[in-house]
mmCIF file with all atom_site columns, C-alpha atoms and ligand atoms in Angstrom:
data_model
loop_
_atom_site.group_PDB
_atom_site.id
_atom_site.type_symbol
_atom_site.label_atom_id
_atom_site.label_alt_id
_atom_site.label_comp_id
_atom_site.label_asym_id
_atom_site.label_entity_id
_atom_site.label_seq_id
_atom_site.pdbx_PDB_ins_code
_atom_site.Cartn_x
_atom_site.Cartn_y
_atom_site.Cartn_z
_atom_site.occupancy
_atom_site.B_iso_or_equiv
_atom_site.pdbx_formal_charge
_atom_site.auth_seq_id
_atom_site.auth_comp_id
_atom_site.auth_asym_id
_atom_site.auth_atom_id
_atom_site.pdbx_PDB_model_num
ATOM   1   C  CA  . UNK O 1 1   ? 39.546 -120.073 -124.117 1.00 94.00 ? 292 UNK O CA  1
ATOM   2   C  CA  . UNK O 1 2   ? 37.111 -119.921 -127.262 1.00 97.00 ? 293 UNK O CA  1
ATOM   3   C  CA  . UNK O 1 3   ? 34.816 -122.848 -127.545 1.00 97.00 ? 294 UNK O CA  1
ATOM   4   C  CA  . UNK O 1 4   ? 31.686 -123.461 -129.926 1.00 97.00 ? 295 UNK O CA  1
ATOM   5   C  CA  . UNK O 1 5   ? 31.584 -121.501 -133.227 1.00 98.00 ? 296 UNK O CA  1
ATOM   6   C  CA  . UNK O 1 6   ? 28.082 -119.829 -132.441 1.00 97.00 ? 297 UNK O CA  1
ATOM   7   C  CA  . UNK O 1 7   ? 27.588 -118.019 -135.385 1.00 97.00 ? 298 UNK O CA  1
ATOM   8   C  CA  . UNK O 1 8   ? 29.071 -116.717 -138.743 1.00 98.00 ? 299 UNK O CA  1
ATOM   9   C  CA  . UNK O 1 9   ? 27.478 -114.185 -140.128 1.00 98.00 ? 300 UNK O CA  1
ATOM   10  C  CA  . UNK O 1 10  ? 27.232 -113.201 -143.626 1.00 98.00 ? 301 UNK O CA  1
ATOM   11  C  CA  . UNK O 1 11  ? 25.566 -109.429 -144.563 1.00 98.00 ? 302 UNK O CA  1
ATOM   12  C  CA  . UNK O 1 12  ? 23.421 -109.097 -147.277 1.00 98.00 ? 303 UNK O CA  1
ATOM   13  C  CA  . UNK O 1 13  ? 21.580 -106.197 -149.048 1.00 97.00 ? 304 UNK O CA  1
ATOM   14  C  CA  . UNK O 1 14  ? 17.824 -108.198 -149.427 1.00 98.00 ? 305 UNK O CA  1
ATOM   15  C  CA  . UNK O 1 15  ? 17.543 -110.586 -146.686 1.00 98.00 ? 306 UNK O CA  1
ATOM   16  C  CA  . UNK O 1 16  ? 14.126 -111.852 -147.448 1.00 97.00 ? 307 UNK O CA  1
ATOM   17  C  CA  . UNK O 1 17  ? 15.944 -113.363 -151.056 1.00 98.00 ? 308 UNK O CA  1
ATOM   18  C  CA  . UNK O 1 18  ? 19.357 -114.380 -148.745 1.00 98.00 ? 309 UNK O CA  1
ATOM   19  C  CA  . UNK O 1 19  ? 17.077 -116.297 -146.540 1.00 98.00 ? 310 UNK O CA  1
ATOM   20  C  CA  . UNK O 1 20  ? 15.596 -118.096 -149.428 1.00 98.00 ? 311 UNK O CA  1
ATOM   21  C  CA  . UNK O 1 21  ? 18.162 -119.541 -150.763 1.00 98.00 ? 312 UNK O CA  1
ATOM   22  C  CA  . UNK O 1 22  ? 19.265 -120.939 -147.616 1.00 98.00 ? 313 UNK O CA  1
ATOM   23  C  CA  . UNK O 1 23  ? 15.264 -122.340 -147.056 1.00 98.00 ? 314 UNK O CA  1
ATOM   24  C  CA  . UNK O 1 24  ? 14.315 -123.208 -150.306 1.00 98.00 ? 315 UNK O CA  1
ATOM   25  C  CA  . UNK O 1 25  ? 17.926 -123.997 -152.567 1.00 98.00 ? 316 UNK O CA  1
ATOM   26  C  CA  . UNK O 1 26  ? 19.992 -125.427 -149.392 1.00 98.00 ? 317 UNK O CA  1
ATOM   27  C  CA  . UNK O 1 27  ? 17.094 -126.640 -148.230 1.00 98.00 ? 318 UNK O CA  1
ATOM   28  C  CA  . UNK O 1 28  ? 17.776 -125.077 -144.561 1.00 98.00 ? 319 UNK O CA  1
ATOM   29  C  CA  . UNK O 1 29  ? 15.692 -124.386 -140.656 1.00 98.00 ? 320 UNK O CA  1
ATOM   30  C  CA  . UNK O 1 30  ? 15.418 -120.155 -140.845 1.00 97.00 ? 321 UNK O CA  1
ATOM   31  C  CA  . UNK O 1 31  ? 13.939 -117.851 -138.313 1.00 96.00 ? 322 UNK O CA  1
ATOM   32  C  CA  . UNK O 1 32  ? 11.829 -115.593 -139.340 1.00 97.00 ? 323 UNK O CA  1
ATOM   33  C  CA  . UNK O 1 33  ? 13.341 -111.666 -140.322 1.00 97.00 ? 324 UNK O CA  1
ATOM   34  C  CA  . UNK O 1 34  ? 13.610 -110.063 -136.884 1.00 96.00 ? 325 UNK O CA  1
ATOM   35  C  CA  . UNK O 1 35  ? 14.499 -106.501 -136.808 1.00 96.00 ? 326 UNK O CA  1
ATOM   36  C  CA  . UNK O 1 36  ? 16.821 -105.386 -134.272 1.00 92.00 ? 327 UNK O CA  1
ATOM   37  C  CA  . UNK O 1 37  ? 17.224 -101.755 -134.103 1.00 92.00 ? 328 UNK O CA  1
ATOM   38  C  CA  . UNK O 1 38  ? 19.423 -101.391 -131.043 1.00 86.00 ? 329 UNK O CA  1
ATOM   39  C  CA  . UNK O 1 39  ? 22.407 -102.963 -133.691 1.00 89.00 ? 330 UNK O CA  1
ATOM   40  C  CA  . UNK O 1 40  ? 21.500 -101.190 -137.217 1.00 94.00 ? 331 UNK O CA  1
ATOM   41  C  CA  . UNK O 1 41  ? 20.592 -104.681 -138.069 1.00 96.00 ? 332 UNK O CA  1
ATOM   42  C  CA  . UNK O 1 42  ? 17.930 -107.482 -138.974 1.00 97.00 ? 333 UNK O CA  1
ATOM   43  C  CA  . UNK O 1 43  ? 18.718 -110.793 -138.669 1.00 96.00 ? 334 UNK O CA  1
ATOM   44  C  CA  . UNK O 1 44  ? 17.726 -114.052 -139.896 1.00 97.00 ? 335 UNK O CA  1
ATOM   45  C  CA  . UNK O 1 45  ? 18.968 -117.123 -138.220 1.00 97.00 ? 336 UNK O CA  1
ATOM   46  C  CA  . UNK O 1 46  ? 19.619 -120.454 -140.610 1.00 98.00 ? 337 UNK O CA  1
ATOM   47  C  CA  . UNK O 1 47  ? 19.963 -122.715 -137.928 1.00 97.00 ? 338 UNK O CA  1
ATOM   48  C  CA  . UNK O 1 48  ? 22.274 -125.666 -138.648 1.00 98.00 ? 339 UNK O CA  1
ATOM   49  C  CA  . UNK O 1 49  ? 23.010 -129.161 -136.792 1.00 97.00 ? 340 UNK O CA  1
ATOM   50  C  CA  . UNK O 1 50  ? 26.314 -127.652 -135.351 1.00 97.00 ? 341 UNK O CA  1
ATOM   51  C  CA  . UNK O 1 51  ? 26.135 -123.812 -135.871 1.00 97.00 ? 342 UNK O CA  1
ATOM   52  C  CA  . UNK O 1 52  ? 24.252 -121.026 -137.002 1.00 97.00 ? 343 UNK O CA  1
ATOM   53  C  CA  . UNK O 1 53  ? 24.582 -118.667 -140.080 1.00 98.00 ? 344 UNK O CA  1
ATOM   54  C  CA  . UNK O 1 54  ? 23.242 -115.199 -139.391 1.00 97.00 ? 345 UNK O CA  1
ATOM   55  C  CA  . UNK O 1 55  ? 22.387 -113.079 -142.105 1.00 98.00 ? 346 UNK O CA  1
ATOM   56  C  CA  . UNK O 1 56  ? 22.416 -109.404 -141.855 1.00 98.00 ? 347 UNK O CA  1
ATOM   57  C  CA  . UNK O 1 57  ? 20.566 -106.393 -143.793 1.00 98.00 ? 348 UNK O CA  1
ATOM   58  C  CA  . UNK O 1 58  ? 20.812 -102.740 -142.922 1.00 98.00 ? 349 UNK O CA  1
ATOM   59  C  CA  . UNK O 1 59  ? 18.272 -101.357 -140.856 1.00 97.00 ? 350 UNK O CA  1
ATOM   60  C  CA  . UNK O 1 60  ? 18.069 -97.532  -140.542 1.00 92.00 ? 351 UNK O CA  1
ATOM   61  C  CA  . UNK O 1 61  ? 20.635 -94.998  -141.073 1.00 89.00 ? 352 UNK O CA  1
ATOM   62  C  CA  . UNK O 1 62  ? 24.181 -95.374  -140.014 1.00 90.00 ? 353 UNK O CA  1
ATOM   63  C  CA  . UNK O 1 63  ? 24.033 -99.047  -140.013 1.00 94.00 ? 354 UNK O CA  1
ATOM   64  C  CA  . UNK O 1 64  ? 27.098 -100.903 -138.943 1.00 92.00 ? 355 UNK O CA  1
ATOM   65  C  CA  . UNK O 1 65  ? 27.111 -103.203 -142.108 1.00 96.00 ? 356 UNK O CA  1
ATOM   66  C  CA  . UNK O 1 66  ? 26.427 -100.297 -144.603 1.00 96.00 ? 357 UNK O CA  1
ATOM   67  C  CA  . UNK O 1 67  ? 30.052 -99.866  -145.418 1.00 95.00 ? 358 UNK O CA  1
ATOM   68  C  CA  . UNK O 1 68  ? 30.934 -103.636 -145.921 1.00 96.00 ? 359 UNK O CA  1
ATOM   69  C  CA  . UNK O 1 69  ? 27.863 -103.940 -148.182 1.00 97.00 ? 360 UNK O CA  1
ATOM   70  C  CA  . UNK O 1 70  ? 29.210 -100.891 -150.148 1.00 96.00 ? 361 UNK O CA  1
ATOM   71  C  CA  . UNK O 1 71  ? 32.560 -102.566 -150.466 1.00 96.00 ? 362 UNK O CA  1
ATOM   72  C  CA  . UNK O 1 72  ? 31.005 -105.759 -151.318 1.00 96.00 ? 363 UNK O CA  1
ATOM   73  C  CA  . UNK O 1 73  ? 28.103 -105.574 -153.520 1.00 94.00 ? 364 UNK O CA  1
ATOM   74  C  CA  . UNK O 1 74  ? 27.071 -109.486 -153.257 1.00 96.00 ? 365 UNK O CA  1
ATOM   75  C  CA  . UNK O 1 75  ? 27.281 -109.411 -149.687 1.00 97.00 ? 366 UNK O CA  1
ATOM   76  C  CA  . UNK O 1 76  ? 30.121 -111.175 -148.120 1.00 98.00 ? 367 UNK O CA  1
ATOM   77  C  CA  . UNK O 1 77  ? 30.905 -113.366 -145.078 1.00 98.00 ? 368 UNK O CA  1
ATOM   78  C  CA  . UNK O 1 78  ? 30.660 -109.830 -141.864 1.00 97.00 ? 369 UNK O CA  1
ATOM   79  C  CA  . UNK O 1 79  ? 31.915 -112.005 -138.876 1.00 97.00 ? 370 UNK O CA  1
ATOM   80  C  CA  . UNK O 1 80  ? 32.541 -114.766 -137.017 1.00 98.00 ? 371 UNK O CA  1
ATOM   81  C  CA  . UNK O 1 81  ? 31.512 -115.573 -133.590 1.00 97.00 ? 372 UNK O CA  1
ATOM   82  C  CA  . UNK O 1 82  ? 32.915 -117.556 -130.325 1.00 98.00 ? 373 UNK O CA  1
ATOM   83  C  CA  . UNK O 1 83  ? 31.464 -118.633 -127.151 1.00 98.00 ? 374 UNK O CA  1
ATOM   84  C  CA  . UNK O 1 84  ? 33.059 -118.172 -124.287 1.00 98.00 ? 375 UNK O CA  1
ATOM   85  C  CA  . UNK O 1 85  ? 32.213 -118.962 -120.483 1.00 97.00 ? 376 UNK O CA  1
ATOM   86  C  CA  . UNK O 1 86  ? 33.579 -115.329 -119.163 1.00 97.00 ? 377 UNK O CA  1
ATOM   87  C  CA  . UNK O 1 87  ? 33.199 -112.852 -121.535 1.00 97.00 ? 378 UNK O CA  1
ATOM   88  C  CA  . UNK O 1 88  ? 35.545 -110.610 -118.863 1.00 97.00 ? 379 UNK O CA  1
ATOM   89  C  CA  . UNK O 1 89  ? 38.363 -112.905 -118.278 1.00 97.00 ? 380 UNK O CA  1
ATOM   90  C  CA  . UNK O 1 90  ? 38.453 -113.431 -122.193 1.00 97.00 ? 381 UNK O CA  1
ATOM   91  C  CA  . UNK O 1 91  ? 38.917 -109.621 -122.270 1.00 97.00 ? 382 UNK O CA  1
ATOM   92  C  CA  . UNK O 1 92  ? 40.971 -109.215 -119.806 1.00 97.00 ? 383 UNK O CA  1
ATOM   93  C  CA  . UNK O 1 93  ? 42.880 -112.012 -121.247 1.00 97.00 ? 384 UNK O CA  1
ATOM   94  C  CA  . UNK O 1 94  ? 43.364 -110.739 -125.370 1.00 97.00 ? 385 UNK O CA  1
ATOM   95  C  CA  . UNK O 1 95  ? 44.010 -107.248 -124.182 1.00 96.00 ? 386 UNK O CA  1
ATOM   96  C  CA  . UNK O 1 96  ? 47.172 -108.632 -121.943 1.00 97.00 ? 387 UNK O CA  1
ATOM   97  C  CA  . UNK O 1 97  ? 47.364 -110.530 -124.965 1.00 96.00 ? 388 UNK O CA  1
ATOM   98  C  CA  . UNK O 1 98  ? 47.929 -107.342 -126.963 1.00 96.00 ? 389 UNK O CA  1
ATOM   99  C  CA  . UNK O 1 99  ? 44.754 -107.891 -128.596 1.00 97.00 ? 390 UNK O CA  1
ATOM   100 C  CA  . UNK O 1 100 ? 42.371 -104.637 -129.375 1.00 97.00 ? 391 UNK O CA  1
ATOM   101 C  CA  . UNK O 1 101 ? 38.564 -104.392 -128.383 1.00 97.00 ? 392 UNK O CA  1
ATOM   102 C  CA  . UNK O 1 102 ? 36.345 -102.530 -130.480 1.00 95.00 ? 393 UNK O CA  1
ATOM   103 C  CA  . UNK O 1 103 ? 34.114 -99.501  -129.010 1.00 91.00 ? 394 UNK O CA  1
ATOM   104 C  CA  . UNK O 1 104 ? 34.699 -99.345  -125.265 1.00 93.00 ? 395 UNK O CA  1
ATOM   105 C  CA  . UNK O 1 105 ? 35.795 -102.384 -124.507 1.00 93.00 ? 396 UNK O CA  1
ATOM   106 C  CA  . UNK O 1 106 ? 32.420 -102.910 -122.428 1.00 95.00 ? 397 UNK O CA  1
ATOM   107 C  CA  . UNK O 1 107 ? 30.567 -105.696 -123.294 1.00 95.00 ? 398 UNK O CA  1
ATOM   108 C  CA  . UNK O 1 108 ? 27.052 -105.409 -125.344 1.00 92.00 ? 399 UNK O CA  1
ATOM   109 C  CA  . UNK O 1 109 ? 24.086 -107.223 -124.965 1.00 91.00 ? 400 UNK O CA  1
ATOM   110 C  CA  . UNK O 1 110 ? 23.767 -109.196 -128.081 1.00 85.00 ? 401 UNK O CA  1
ATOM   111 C  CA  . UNK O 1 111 ? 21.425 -110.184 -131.010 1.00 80.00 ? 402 UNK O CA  1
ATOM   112 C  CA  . UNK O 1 112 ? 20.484 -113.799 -128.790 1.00 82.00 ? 403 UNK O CA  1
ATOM   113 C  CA  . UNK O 1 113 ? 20.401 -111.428 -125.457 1.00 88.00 ? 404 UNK O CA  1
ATOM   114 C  CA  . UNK O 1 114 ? 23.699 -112.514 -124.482 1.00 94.00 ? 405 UNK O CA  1
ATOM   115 C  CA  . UNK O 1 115 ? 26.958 -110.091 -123.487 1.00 96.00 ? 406 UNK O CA  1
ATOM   116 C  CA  . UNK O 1 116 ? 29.318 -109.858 -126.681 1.00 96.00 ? 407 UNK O CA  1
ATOM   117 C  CA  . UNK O 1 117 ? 32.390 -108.123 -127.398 1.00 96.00 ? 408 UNK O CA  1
ATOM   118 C  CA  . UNK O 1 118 ? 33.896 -107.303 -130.789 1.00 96.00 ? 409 UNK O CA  1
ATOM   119 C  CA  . UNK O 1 119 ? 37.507 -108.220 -131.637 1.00 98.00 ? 410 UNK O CA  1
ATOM   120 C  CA  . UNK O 1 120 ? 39.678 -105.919 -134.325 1.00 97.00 ? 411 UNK O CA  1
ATOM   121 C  CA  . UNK O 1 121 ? 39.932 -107.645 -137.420 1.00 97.00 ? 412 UNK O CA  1
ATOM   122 C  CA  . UNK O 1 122 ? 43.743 -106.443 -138.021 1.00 97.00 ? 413 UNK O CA  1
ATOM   123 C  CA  . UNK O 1 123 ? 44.489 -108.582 -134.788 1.00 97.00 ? 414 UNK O CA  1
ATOM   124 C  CA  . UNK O 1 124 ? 42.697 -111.990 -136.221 1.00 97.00 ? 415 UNK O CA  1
ATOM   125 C  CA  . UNK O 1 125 ? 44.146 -112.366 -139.715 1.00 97.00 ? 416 UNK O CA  1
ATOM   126 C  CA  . UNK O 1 126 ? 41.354 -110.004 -141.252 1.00 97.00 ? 417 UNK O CA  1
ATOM   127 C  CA  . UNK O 1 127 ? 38.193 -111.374 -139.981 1.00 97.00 ? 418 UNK O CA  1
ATOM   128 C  CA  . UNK O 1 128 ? 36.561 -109.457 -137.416 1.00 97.00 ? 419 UNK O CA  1
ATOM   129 C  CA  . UNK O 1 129 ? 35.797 -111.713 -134.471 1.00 98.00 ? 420 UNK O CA  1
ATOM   130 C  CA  . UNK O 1 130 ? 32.632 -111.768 -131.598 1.00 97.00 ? 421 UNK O CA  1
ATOM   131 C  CA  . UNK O 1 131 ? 32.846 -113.145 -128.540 1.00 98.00 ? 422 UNK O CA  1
ATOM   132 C  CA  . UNK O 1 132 ? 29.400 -113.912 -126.708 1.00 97.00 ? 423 UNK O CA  1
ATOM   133 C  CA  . UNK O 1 133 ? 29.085 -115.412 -123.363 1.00 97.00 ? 424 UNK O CA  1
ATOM   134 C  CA  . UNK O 1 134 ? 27.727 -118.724 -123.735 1.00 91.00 ? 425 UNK O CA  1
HETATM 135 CO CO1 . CO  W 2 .   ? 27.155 -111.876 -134.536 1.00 78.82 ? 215 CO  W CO1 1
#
């Protein structure tokens, strides 16, 4: 069912110093700082030959990453993230599956514009899991 890795995504608390290291020390392709306030989020995109790294900072209050960040002060890998070609048949699919879907199950449009879904980490060995519609 899951195909490409599209994205892992690592939160950070100064994503202007995150993103370079990955330009200048690793020598990476970023995006410029984009801030996306429908998610709590802005994002930089390191784009790599086979995947992408997304980095995260807090954006406004009640940020979905605040808590991670407090819980890990370097920053720490958030997510990882899956493409599938039906975001609802995957759904339907891990909650036969036993699997749980976080908020209300409906999917979200996306940092890349795309439908997503978010996966419960205590059903994926710890690591909380996206889904996004390829
Ligand atoms: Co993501």
């Amino acid at each position: 069912m899951i195909g490409r890795l599209n994205h892992v995504a690592i939160a950070v608390k100064d994503i202007q110093a995150a993103a370079a290291v990955y330009r200048d020390t690793l020598g990476a392709d970023i995006s410029a700082a984009e801030p996306q306030p429908d998610h709590g989020v802005t994002t930089v995109f390191i784009n790599l030959p086979n995947t992408k790294i997304e980095l995260l900072e807090p954006l406004g209050e009640g940020s979905p990453i605040t808590k991670f960040l407090e819980r890990n002060a370097d920053g720490g890998i958030h997510h990882v993230c899956y493409e599938v070609d039906d975001i609802i048949a995957a759904r339907d699919k891990l909650i036969s599956e036993g699997a749980r879907i976080l908020s209300d199950g409906e999917p979200k449009i996306g940092a890349h514009g795309k439908p997503v879904l978010f996966l419960h980490p205590k059903d994926f060995n710890g690591v909380l899991t996206e889904l996004e519609q390829a």
